[in-house]
Amino acid sequence: MGASQRSDAAMSQPPNSRQAIAANDVLVGSYFLETLTTGMYENPFHCVREYVQNGFDAVQEAVRSGLMKADEGRILITVGASSRAPSLKIRDNGCGLAASDAAKTLTALGASRKSRVSDAGFRGIGRLAGIAYCTTLVFTTSQRGEPTATQVSFDCGLIRSYFAPGAEPVDVREVIRSSVSVSTLPASEEDHYTEVDMLKLVNLGTEFTDPERLEPYLREVCPVDYRDAFEFGERVRSLASSFGNPLPTVYVETKHKRERNAVLKPYAMTYSAGRSLSKLHDIETFSSPELGWFGWLGVSNFPGELTDDTVAGVRFRVKNIQVGNEDLIKAMAEDLTPSGSERRLMTWAVGEIFITNTSVVPNARRDGFEDNAEWRKVRENIRELVGRRVVKLVRSASTTRGAVKKISEAAKSVERALSSESVTSQDKVEIEEAIQTHLKTLSSRAKLTGADPKQISALTARFKELSELLKDKPIQEPKDDGEPDDETETTEPGLGDDDNGDIKEDGEDTSPGTLPDPRLSLIVEVLRAELAEDKARQLAAQIIERLDALPE
């Protein structure tokens, strides 16, 4: 094709008709609001968390700006339990909103100016959560130095009618314009606050007025401090400070009629585990400055699954506000073995993981994290360090319980042996050796993972007492050669080295009869990674038996 032909062909093409869509031609329908309100959260109490989270951000901003000290922040949650018009009010003493920006900010949808680095909430959709649970949603806010407060009211019943079944879609801007009213109130220039009133609660929102449901939820998720009953609170705070991220907290209080209760994290030293008690003896700490996370894991006797679902399982927090629940760590544990059987062990433990990596972002519902490369690296790291450690501790504690039981039985055997008026010199030597063996085991806390320190101390004291009694025990006179022995053996079962309850580090039983061959320990450890404890030991014993049967 010649140049003239190409020119003619180009001229024959239609001109570029690509045009931008006019702003008025873009319709964001009313059902968009349904996604952000009634369809947003599975648990209605997450709505309350959103308002606490916003109040926390406002308090943190007030502290950063020098408006008040860090320990002066307050969030008050007031329950109005009137049967005719139940309500819930959340008030913070944060920086508040300026009169010039308040109405625009409170009616904006997904247009938050917050920073994901410094703020817990940054999408600008959480404030809409209350629309699903009350008749009228009222925001009142004032900033220091201004003589007025701005009040923005949402007619929630009218808003919900726009996305009722069969309703015609309406532009979301029209929904807001027709459902929202703005007014101005007088205020003291010293005031700085934001108040959220959920008036005349409806649907599942009526549950907010039940303190027995509201307060446990708040203790579980809020960015609050530990209660004094949790003896390791200061260690966790020190860990956070050493990591360069002092634990951010705010004082949260509930008010119901005349009763006020401070909201503190639910961690304690003892938890119910069915018919048993899980007793916390220590904590282990973890951190990864490179990946941006740190945390702690409680060390207990791990008797079973914890019944308190506000603490069971290691929990994840960003800005000290909980993300999701125990399902996050359980999902990680599924990948530890092909069968996923270790998942069930996660709720035998308690602990917290604090995410500081700003590239790891909670999803919009805050029940997990956005799936990105950074979160996958963090998740894998936590699974291997924390998830695997939980499994190891739980299984080791089971072995420790068996070993401590044997040692307790051995103490009773020594007591019986010393109940006679005298002992033979040989028996005295054997009993003393047994006592010292058990004392050595009891002195090694690393070998008794999950053991109750009080029980170990009591057993230690008892064996030392028995050792002193043995020193004063008279020696039997030797018998004539022709005189028959009344007893051929006086040593009680459990006194010798063959039943000393000695265990390896992390509670792995090594007493003869339990691990008859040194190879068995290694085989059990390998099989334990894929199988349950009993099955691993059973197969290991069969392997040893077949190895011994091989011709030399």
Coordinates of C-alpha atoms in Angstrom, one line a residue:
M1 CA 0.0 0.0 0.0
G2 CA 1.4 3.4 -1.0
A3 CA 1.6 6.4 1.2
S4 CA -1.4 8.1 -0.5
Q5 CA -3.5 5.0 0.1
R6 CA -2.6 4.8 3.8
S7 CA -3.5 8.5 4.2
D8 CA -6.8 7.9 2.5
A9 CA -7.5 4.9 4.8
A10 CA -6.7 6.9 7.9
M11 CA -9.0 9.7 6.9
S12 CA -11.8 7.3 6.4
Q13 CA -11.7 6.1 10.0
P14 CA -14.3 7.6 12.4
P15 CA -13.0 10.2 14.8
N16 CA -12.3 9.2 18.4
S17 CA -15.7 9.3 20.0
R18 CA -14.6 8.4 23.6
Q19 CA -16.2 10.8 26.1
A20 CA -16.3 11.0 29.9
I21 CA -19.5 10.1 31.7
A22 CA -21.3 13.1 33.1
A23 CA -21.4 13.2 36.9
N24 CA -25.2 13.3 36.9
D25 CA -25.2 10.1 34.8
V26 CA -23.5 8.1 37.7
L27 CA -26.2 6.6 39.9
V28 CA -25.2 5.2 43.3
G29 CA -28.5 3.6 44.4
S30 CA -30.0 3.4 47.9
Y31 CA -29.2 -0.4 48.1
F32 CA -25.6 0.7 48.5
L33 CA -26.5 1.9 52.0
E34 CA -28.0 -1.5 52.8
T35 CA -24.5 -3.0 52.2
L36 CA -23.0 -0.5 54.7
T37 CA -25.7 -0.9 57.3
T38 CA -27.9 -3.9 57.7
G39 CA -25.7 -6.1 55.6
M40 CA -22.4 -5.1 57.1
Y41 CA -22.0 -7.0 60.3
E42 CA -23.0 -10.5 61.5
N43 CA -22.8 -9.4 65.1
P44 CA -25.0 -6.3 65.9
F45 CA -22.6 -5.4 68.8
H46 CA -19.9 -4.6 66.1
C47 CA -22.0 -1.4 65.6
V48 CA -21.1 -0.3 69.1
R49 CA -17.4 -1.2 68.5
E50 CA -17.4 1.2 65.5
Y51 CA -18.5 4.1 67.7
V52 CA -16.0 3.3 70.4
Q53 CA -13.3 3.0 67.7
N54 CA -14.3 6.5 66.4
G55 CA -14.2 7.9 69.9
F56 CA -10.8 6.4 70.5
D57 CA -9.4 8.0 67.4
A58 CA -10.9 11.4 68.5
V59 CA -9.3 11.0 71.9
Q60 CA -5.9 10.0 70.4
E61 CA -6.1 13.1 68.1
A62 CA -6.8 15.3 71.1
V63 CA -3.8 13.9 72.9
R64 CA -1.5 14.4 69.9
S65 CA -2.7 18.0 69.5
G66 CA -2.0 18.7 73.2
L67 CA -5.6 19.2 74.1
M68 CA -5.3 16.8 77.0
K69 CA -3.0 14.2 78.5
A70 CA -3.0 10.5 77.5
D71 CA -4.7 9.4 80.7
E72 CA -7.5 12.0 80.5
G73 CA -9.4 10.4 77.6
R74 CA -12.8 9.1 78.4
I75 CA -15.6 7.1 76.6
L76 CA -18.9 6.8 78.4
I77 CA -21.5 4.3 77.2
T78 CA -24.9 4.9 78.7
V79 CA -27.7 2.4 78.5
G80 CA -31.2 3.8 78.4
A81 CA -33.3 0.8 79.3
S82 CA -36.8 2.3 79.0
S83 CA -39.2 -0.4 77.7
R84 CA -40.9 2.0 75.4
A85 CA -37.8 3.7 74.0
P86 CA -34.6 1.8 74.7
S87 CA -31.5 3.8 73.7
L88 CA -27.7 3.7 73.8
K89 CA -25.4 6.7 74.0
I90 CA -21.6 6.7 73.3
R91 CA -19.8 9.9 74.3
D92 CA -16.1 10.7 74.0
N93 CA -14.1 13.7 75.1
G94 CA -12.0 13.7 72.0
C95 CA -11.2 16.7 69.8
G96 CA -14.7 16.9 68.3
L97 CA -15.5 18.5 64.9
A98 CA -15.5 22.1 63.9
A99 CA -18.8 23.7 63.2
S100 CA -17.7 24.5 59.6
D101 CA -17.0 20.8 58.8
A102 CA -19.2 18.8 61.1
A103 CA -22.3 18.3 58.9
K104 CA -20.3 17.6 55.8
T105 CA -18.1 15.1 57.6
L106 CA -20.9 13.3 59.3
T107 CA -23.0 12.9 56.1
A108 CA -20.0 11.8 53.9
L109 CA -20.0 8.2 52.7
G110 CA -16.6 6.5 52.5
A111 CA -14.7 9.8 52.4
S112 CA -12.8 9.8 55.7
R113 CA -9.8 12.0 56.0
K114 CA -8.3 9.8 58.7
S115 CA -4.9 8.2 58.3
R116 CA -4.6 4.4 58.4
V117 CA -1.2 4.9 60.1
S118 CA -2.4 6.8 63.1
D119 CA -6.1 6.0 63.3
A120 CA -8.0 2.8 63.9
G121 CA -10.9 3.7 61.6
F122 CA -10.1 5.3 58.2
R123 CA -12.8 4.3 55.7
G124 CA -15.6 6.6 56.8
I125 CA -18.4 4.0 56.8
G126 CA -18.5 2.9 60.4
R127 CA -20.6 5.8 61.6
L128 CA -23.5 4.4 59.4
A129 CA -23.7 1.1 61.4
G130 CA -26.3 2.4 63.8
I131 CA -28.9 3.0 61.0
A132 CA -29.7 -0.7 61.1
Y133 CA -30.5 -0.8 64.8
C134 CA -32.4 2.3 65.9
T135 CA -35.2 4.7 64.8
T136 CA -33.2 7.9 65.0
L137 CA -29.4 8.2 65.0
V138 CA -28.1 11.5 66.3
F139 CA -24.5 12.9 66.3
T140 CA -23.7 15.9 68.4
T141 CA -20.2 17.4 68.3
S142 CA -18.3 20.5 69.5
Q143 CA -14.7 21.6 69.2
R144 CA -12.9 23.6 71.9
G145 CA -13.0 27.4 71.3
E146 CA -16.4 27.3 69.6
P147 CA -19.6 28.5 71.3
T148 CA -21.9 26.1 69.4
A149 CA -22.3 22.4 68.9
T150 CA -23.5 20.8 65.6
Q151 CA -26.2 18.2 65.7
V152 CA -26.9 15.8 62.7
S153 CA -29.9 13.5 62.9
F154 CA -30.6 10.5 60.7
D155 CA -34.1 9.3 60.2
C156 CA -33.2 5.6 60.2
G157 CA -36.7 4.3 59.6
L158 CA -37.0 6.4 56.4
I159 CA -33.5 5.4 55.3
R160 CA -34.3 1.6 55.7
S161 CA -37.5 2.1 53.7
Y162 CA -35.4 3.0 50.6
F163 CA -33.9 -0.5 50.5
A164 CA -37.0 -2.5 51.6
P165 CA -38.0 -5.4 49.4
G166 CA -39.5 -4.0 46.2
A167 CA -38.4 -0.4 46.7
E168 CA -37.3 1.5 43.7
P169 CA -33.6 2.5 43.7
V170 CA -33.0 6.1 44.6
D171 CA -29.8 8.0 44.3
V172 CA -28.0 7.7 47.6
R173 CA -27.4 11.4 47.8
E174 CA -31.2 12.0 47.6
V175 CA -31.6 9.4 50.4
I176 CA -29.2 11.4 52.6
R177 CA -30.8 14.7 51.8
S178 CA -34.3 13.5 52.6
S179 CA -33.4 11.7 55.8
V180 CA -30.9 14.0 57.5
S181 CA -31.4 17.2 59.4
V182 CA -28.8 19.5 60.8
S183 CA -29.2 21.9 63.7
T184 CA -27.0 24.1 66.0
L185 CA -27.0 24.1 69.7
P186 CA -25.3 26.4 72.2
A187 CA -22.1 25.0 73.8
S188 CA -19.4 26.0 76.2
E189 CA -16.2 27.1 74.5
E190 CA -14.3 24.8 76.8
D191 CA -16.2 21.7 75.5
H192 CA -14.7 19.2 73.1
Y193 CA -16.7 16.0 72.5
T194 CA -18.7 13.8 70.1
E195 CA -21.9 12.1 71.3
V196 CA -23.7 9.3 69.4
D197 CA -27.3 8.7 70.4
M198 CA -29.1 5.6 69.1
L199 CA -32.7 6.5 70.0
K200 CA -35.5 3.9 70.2
L201 CA -33.5 0.8 69.4
V202 CA -35.2 -1.7 67.1
N203 CA -34.6 -5.2 65.7
L204 CA -31.4 -6.7 67.2
G205 CA -30.4 -3.3 68.6
T206 CA -32.6 -3.9 71.6
E207 CA -29.8 -6.3 72.8
F208 CA -27.6 -3.3 73.4
T209 CA -29.5 -2.6 76.6
D210 CA -28.6 -5.9 78.2
P211 CA -25.5 -5.2 80.3
E212 CA -24.8 -9.0 80.6
R213 CA -24.3 -9.1 76.9
L214 CA -22.9 -5.6 76.2
E215 CA -20.2 -5.5 78.9
P216 CA -18.5 -8.8 78.0
Y217 CA -18.4 -7.8 74.4
L218 CA -16.8 -4.4 75.3
R219 CA -14.2 -6.1 77.5
E220 CA -13.3 -8.4 74.6
V221 CA -12.8 -5.8 71.8
C222 CA -12.2 -2.3 73.3
P223 CA -8.7 -0.6 73.4
V224 CA -8.6 -0.7 77.2
D225 CA -6.1 -1.7 79.9
Y226 CA -5.7 -5.0 81.8
R227 CA -7.4 -5.5 85.1
D228 CA -5.2 -5.8 88.2
A229 CA -6.1 -9.5 88.6
F230 CA -4.1 -10.2 85.5
E231 CA -0.6 -10.3 87.0
F232 CA 1.3 -10.1 83.6
G233 CA -0.3 -6.9 82.4
E234 CA 2.9 -4.9 83.2
R235 CA 5.0 -7.3 81.3
V236 CA 2.8 -6.9 78.2
R237 CA 3.0 -3.1 78.5
S238 CA 6.8 -3.3 78.8
L239 CA 6.9 -5.5 75.8
A240 CA 4.9 -3.0 73.8
S241 CA 7.1 -0.1 74.9
S242 CA 10.3 -2.0 74.1
F243 CA 8.9 -2.7 70.6
G244 CA 8.5 1.1 70.2
N245 CA 4.7 0.9 70.3
P246 CA 3.4 1.8 73.8
L247 CA 0.0 0.1 74.2
P248 CA -2.7 2.8 73.4
T249 CA -5.6 2.7 75.8
V250 CA -8.6 4.8 76.7
Y251 CA -10.8 4.7 79.8
V252 CA -14.2 3.2 78.8
E253 CA -17.1 3.1 81.3
T254 CA -20.6 1.8 81.1
K255 CA -23.6 3.5 82.8
H256 CA -26.8 1.6 83.5
K257 CA -29.3 3.4 85.7
R258 CA -27.1 4.4 88.7
E259 CA -24.5 1.8 88.2
R260 CA -21.2 2.5 86.5
N261 CA -18.6 -0.1 85.5
A262 CA -15.1 0.4 84.1
V263 CA -14.4 -1.7 81.0
L264 CA -11.1 -3.7 81.3
K265 CA -9.7 -6.6 79.3
P266 CA -11.1 -9.9 80.5
Y267 CA -7.7 -11.6 81.1
A268 CA -7.2 -13.2 84.5
M269 CA -5.1 -15.9 86.1
T270 CA -7.7 -18.7 86.1
Y271 CA -10.2 -19.8 83.5
S272 CA -12.9 -22.5 83.4
A273 CA -12.1 -25.4 81.2
G274 CA -15.1 -27.6 81.6
R275 CA -14.7 -29.6 84.8
S276 CA -11.2 -28.3 85.3
L277 CA -9.5 -25.0 85.8
S278 CA -6.8 -23.6 83.5
K279 CA -4.3 -21.8 85.8
L280 CA -1.9 -19.3 84.2
H281 CA 1.6 -19.6 85.6
D282 CA 3.6 -17.6 83.2
I283 CA 3.6 -16.0 79.7
E284 CA 5.9 -16.4 76.8
T285 CA 6.5 -13.4 74.5
F286 CA 7.1 -13.2 70.7
S287 CA 8.0 -10.4 68.4
S288 CA 9.1 -9.8 64.8
P289 CA 10.3 -6.2 64.2
E290 CA 10.9 -7.0 60.6
L291 CA 7.3 -8.1 59.9
G292 CA 5.8 -5.7 62.4
W293 CA 4.1 -7.7 65.2
F294 CA 4.6 -8.7 68.8
G295 CA 2.5 -10.7 71.3
W296 CA 2.2 -12.9 74.3
L297 CA 1.0 -16.4 75.1
G298 CA -0.2 -17.7 78.4
V299 CA 1.4 -20.8 79.9
S300 CA -0.9 -22.9 82.0
N301 CA -1.7 -26.5 82.8
F302 CA -3.8 -26.6 79.6
P303 CA -6.5 -29.0 80.9
G304 CA -8.9 -28.5 78.1
E305 CA -10.9 -26.0 75.9
L306 CA -11.7 -22.7 77.7
T307 CA -15.4 -22.0 78.1
D308 CA -15.1 -18.2 78.1
D309 CA -15.4 -17.3 74.4
T310 CA -14.2 -13.7 75.1
V311 CA -10.6 -14.9 75.8
A312 CA -10.3 -18.4 74.4
G313 CA -7.6 -18.5 71.7
V314 CA -4.9 -16.1 70.8
R315 CA -6.5 -12.8 69.7
F316 CA -5.3 -10.2 67.1
R317 CA -5.3 -6.5 67.7
V318 CA -4.5 -3.4 65.7
K319 CA -4.2 -0.1 67.7
N320 CA -5.2 -2.3 70.6
I321 CA -8.7 -2.9 69.1
Q322 CA -9.6 -6.6 68.5
V323 CA -9.8 -7.8 64.9
G324 CA -12.0 -10.9 64.4
N325 CA -11.9 -13.5 67.2
E326 CA -10.4 -16.9 67.9
D327 CA -11.3 -18.1 64.4
L328 CA -8.2 -16.3 63.0
I329 CA -5.7 -18.4 64.9
K330 CA -7.7 -21.5 64.4
A331 CA -7.7 -21.0 60.7
M332 CA -3.9 -20.7 60.8
A333 CA -3.5 -23.9 62.9
E334 CA -5.4 -25.9 60.2
D335 CA -2.3 -25.6 58.0
L336 CA 0.0 -27.1 60.6
T337 CA -1.0 -30.7 59.7
P338 CA -2.7 -32.2 56.6
S339 CA -5.7 -33.2 58.7
G340 CA -6.0 -29.8 60.4
S341 CA -6.5 -31.5 63.7
E342 CA -4.4 -28.9 65.6
R343 CA -7.2 -26.3 65.1
R344 CA -9.1 -27.6 68.1
L345 CA -6.1 -27.0 70.5
M346 CA -6.0 -23.3 69.9
T347 CA -8.9 -22.5 72.3
W348 CA -7.0 -24.2 75.1
A349 CA -4.8 -21.2 75.3
V350 CA -5.0 -17.4 75.8
G351 CA -2.9 -14.7 74.3
E352 CA -2.7 -11.6 72.1
I353 CA -0.9 -10.6 68.9
F354 CA -0.5 -6.9 68.2
I355 CA -0.1 -6.0 64.6
T356 CA 2.0 -2.8 64.0
N357 CA 2.8 -3.3 60.3
T358 CA 0.8 -0.6 58.5
S359 CA 0.6 -2.7 55.4
V360 CA -1.4 -5.3 57.3
V361 CA -4.9 -3.7 57.2
P362 CA -8.2 -4.9 58.9
N363 CA -10.9 -5.6 56.3
A364 CA -14.1 -3.4 56.3
R365 CA -16.0 -5.7 58.6
R366 CA -12.9 -6.0 60.9
D367 CA -13.4 -9.8 61.2
G368 CA -10.1 -10.4 59.5
F369 CA -7.4 -8.8 57.3
E370 CA -7.2 -7.7 53.7
D371 CA -5.4 -10.4 51.7
N372 CA -2.1 -9.1 50.5
A373 CA 1.5 -10.2 50.3
E374 CA 2.5 -8.6 53.6
W375 CA -0.4 -10.2 55.6
R376 CA 0.5 -13.6 54.1
K377 CA 4.1 -13.3 55.4
V378 CA 2.9 -12.2 58.8
R379 CA 0.3 -14.9 59.0
E380 CA 2.8 -17.6 58.1
N381 CA 5.3 -16.3 60.7
I382 CA 2.7 -16.3 63.5
R383 CA 1.4 -19.7 62.5
E384 CA 4.9 -21.2 62.8
L385 CA 6.0 -19.4 66.0
V386 CA 2.8 -19.1 67.9
G387 CA 0.4 -21.7 66.5
R388 CA 3.0 -24.5 66.7
R389 CA 4.0 -23.4 70.2
V390 CA 0.5 -23.7 71.4
V391 CA 0.4 -27.3 70.2
K392 CA 3.7 -28.1 71.8
L393 CA 2.7 -26.6 75.2
V394 CA -0.7 -28.3 75.2
R395 CA 0.8 -31.7 74.5
S396 CA 3.7 -31.2 76.9
A397 CA 1.3 -30.2 79.7
S398 CA -0.5 -33.5 79.1
T399 CA 2.7 -35.5 79.6
T400 CA 3.6 -33.3 82.6
R401 CA 0.3 -34.2 84.3
G402 CA 1.2 -37.9 84.1
A403 CA 4.7 -37.3 85.4
V404 CA 3.5 -35.2 88.3
K405 CA 1.0 -37.9 89.2
K406 CA 3.8 -40.5 89.3
I407 CA 5.9 -38.3 91.5
S408 CA 2.9 -37.7 93.9
E409 CA 2.4 -41.5 94.1
A410 CA 6.2 -41.9 94.7
A411 CA 5.9 -39.5 97.7
K412 CA 3.2 -41.6 99.2
S413 CA 5.3 -44.8 98.7
V414 CA 8.2 -43.2 100.5
E415 CA 5.8 -42.2 103.3
R416 CA 4.7 -45.8 103.6
A417 CA 8.2 -47.1 103.6
L418 CA 9.1 -44.7 106.4
S419 CA 6.1 -45.7 108.5
S420 CA 8.0 -48.7 109.9
E421 CA 10.1 -48.3 113.0
S422 CA 13.3 -49.0 111.1
V423 CA 14.7 -49.7 107.6
T424 CA 17.6 -51.7 106.3
S425 CA 20.7 -49.9 105.3
Q426 CA 20.1 -51.0 101.7
D427 CA 16.6 -49.7 101.7
K428 CA 17.8 -46.4 103.2
V429 CA 20.2 -45.9 100.3
E430 CA 17.6 -46.7 97.7
I431 CA 15.0 -44.5 99.3
E432 CA 17.4 -41.6 99.5
E433 CA 18.4 -42.0 95.8
A434 CA 14.7 -42.0 94.8
I435 CA 14.1 -38.9 96.8
Q436 CA 17.0 -37.0 95.2
T437 CA 15.9 -38.2 91.8
H438 CA 12.4 -36.7 92.3
L439 CA 13.8 -33.5 93.8
K440 CA 16.0 -33.1 90.7
T441 CA 13.0 -33.5 88.4
L442 CA 10.9 -31.1 90.5
S443 CA 13.7 -28.5 90.4
S444 CA 13.7 -28.4 86.6
R445 CA 10.7 -26.2 85.6
A446 CA 11.7 -26.6 81.9
K447 CA 10.9 -30.3 82.3
L448 CA 7.5 -29.7 83.9
T449 CA 5.7 -27.5 81.3
G450 CA 2.3 -26.5 82.5
A451 CA 2.8 -27.8 86.1
D452 CA 1.2 -25.8 88.9
P453 CA 4.1 -24.1 90.7
K454 CA 2.2 -24.4 94.0
Q455 CA 1.9 -28.2 93.6
I456 CA 5.6 -28.5 92.6
S457 CA 6.6 -26.4 95.6
A458 CA 4.5 -28.6 97.9
L459 CA 5.9 -31.8 96.5
T460 CA 9.5 -30.4 96.8
A461 CA 8.9 -29.5 100.4
R462 CA 7.4 -32.9 101.1
F463 CA 10.3 -34.8 99.6
K464 CA 12.8 -32.7 101.6
E465 CA 10.8 -33.4 104.7
L466 CA 10.9 -37.1 104.0
S467 CA 14.6 -36.9 103.4
E468 CA 15.1 -35.5 106.9
L469 CA 12.9 -38.2 108.4
L470 CA 14.9 -40.8 106.6
K471 CA 18.1 -39.5 108.2
D472 CA 16.7 -40.1 111.7
K473 CA 15.2 -43.5 110.8
P474 CA 17.0 -46.3 112.8
I475 CA 18.8 -49.1 110.8
Q476 CA 17.6 -52.6 111.3
E477 CA 20.0 -55.0 112.9
P478 CA 21.4 -57.7 110.5
K479 CA 19.6 -61.0 110.9
D480 CA 21.2 -64.4 111.5
D481 CA 21.9 -66.4 108.3
G482 CA 19.5 -69.1 109.4
E483 CA 16.7 -66.7 110.2
P484 CA 14.2 -66.4 107.4
D485 CA 13.3 -62.9 106.1
D486 CA 9.8 -61.7 106.9
E487 CA 9.9 -59.7 103.7
T488 CA 12.0 -60.4 100.7
E489 CA 11.8 -56.8 99.5
T490 CA 10.8 -53.7 101.4
T491 CA 11.2 -51.1 98.6
E492 CA 7.8 -49.6 97.6
P493 CA 6.9 -49.4 94.0
G494 CA 7.9 -46.0 92.6
L495 CA 11.0 -45.5 94.8
G496 CA 13.7 -46.6 92.4
D497 CA 15.0 -45.1 89.1
D498 CA 12.6 -47.3 87.1
D499 CA 9.6 -45.2 88.2
N500 CA 10.9 -41.7 89.0
G501 CA 8.6 -39.7 86.7
D502 CA 11.5 -38.0 85.1
I503 CA 10.7 -36.2 81.9
K504 CA 12.5 -34.5 79.2
E505 CA 12.3 -30.8 78.4
D506 CA 8.8 -29.6 77.5
G507 CA 7.3 -32.5 79.5
E508 CA 8.2 -35.5 77.2
D509 CA 8.1 -38.6 79.4
T510 CA 11.3 -40.6 79.5
S511 CA 10.6 -43.0 82.3
P512 CA 11.3 -46.7 81.5
G513 CA 8.1 -48.4 80.6
T514 CA 6.8 -45.3 78.9
L515 CA 9.8 -44.8 76.6
P516 CA 11.6 -48.2 76.8
D517 CA 14.1 -47.3 74.1
P518 CA 16.0 -44.0 73.5
R519 CA 15.1 -44.2 69.8
L520 CA 11.4 -44.1 70.7
S521 CA 11.6 -40.5 71.9
L522 CA 12.8 -39.3 68.5
I523 CA 10.3 -41.4 66.6
V524 CA 7.4 -40.1 68.7
E525 CA 8.5 -36.5 68.2
V526 CA 8.5 -37.0 64.4
L527 CA 5.1 -38.8 64.3
R528 CA 3.6 -36.3 66.8
A529 CA 3.8 -33.6 64.1
E530 CA 1.2 -35.4 62.0
L531 CA -0.7 -37.6 64.5
A532 CA -2.4 -37.5 67.9
E533 CA -0.2 -38.3 70.9
D534 CA -1.6 -41.8 71.6
K535 CA -1.5 -42.8 67.9
A536 CA 2.1 -41.5 67.6
R537 CA 3.3 -43.6 70.6
Q538 CA 1.5 -46.7 69.4
L539 CA 3.1 -46.5 66.0
A540 CA 6.5 -45.7 67.4
A541 CA 6.4 -48.8 69.7
Q542 CA 5.6 -50.9 66.6
I543 CA 8.5 -49.4 64.7
I544 CA 11.0 -50.2 67.6
E545 CA 9.6 -53.7 67.9
R546 CA 10.2 -54.4 64.2
L547 CA 13.7 -52.8 64.2
D548 CA 14.7 -55.0 67.1
A549 CA 13.4 -58.1 65.2
L550 CA 15.7 -57.3 62.2
P551 CA 18.7 -59.8 61.9
E552 CA 22.0 -58.3 63.0

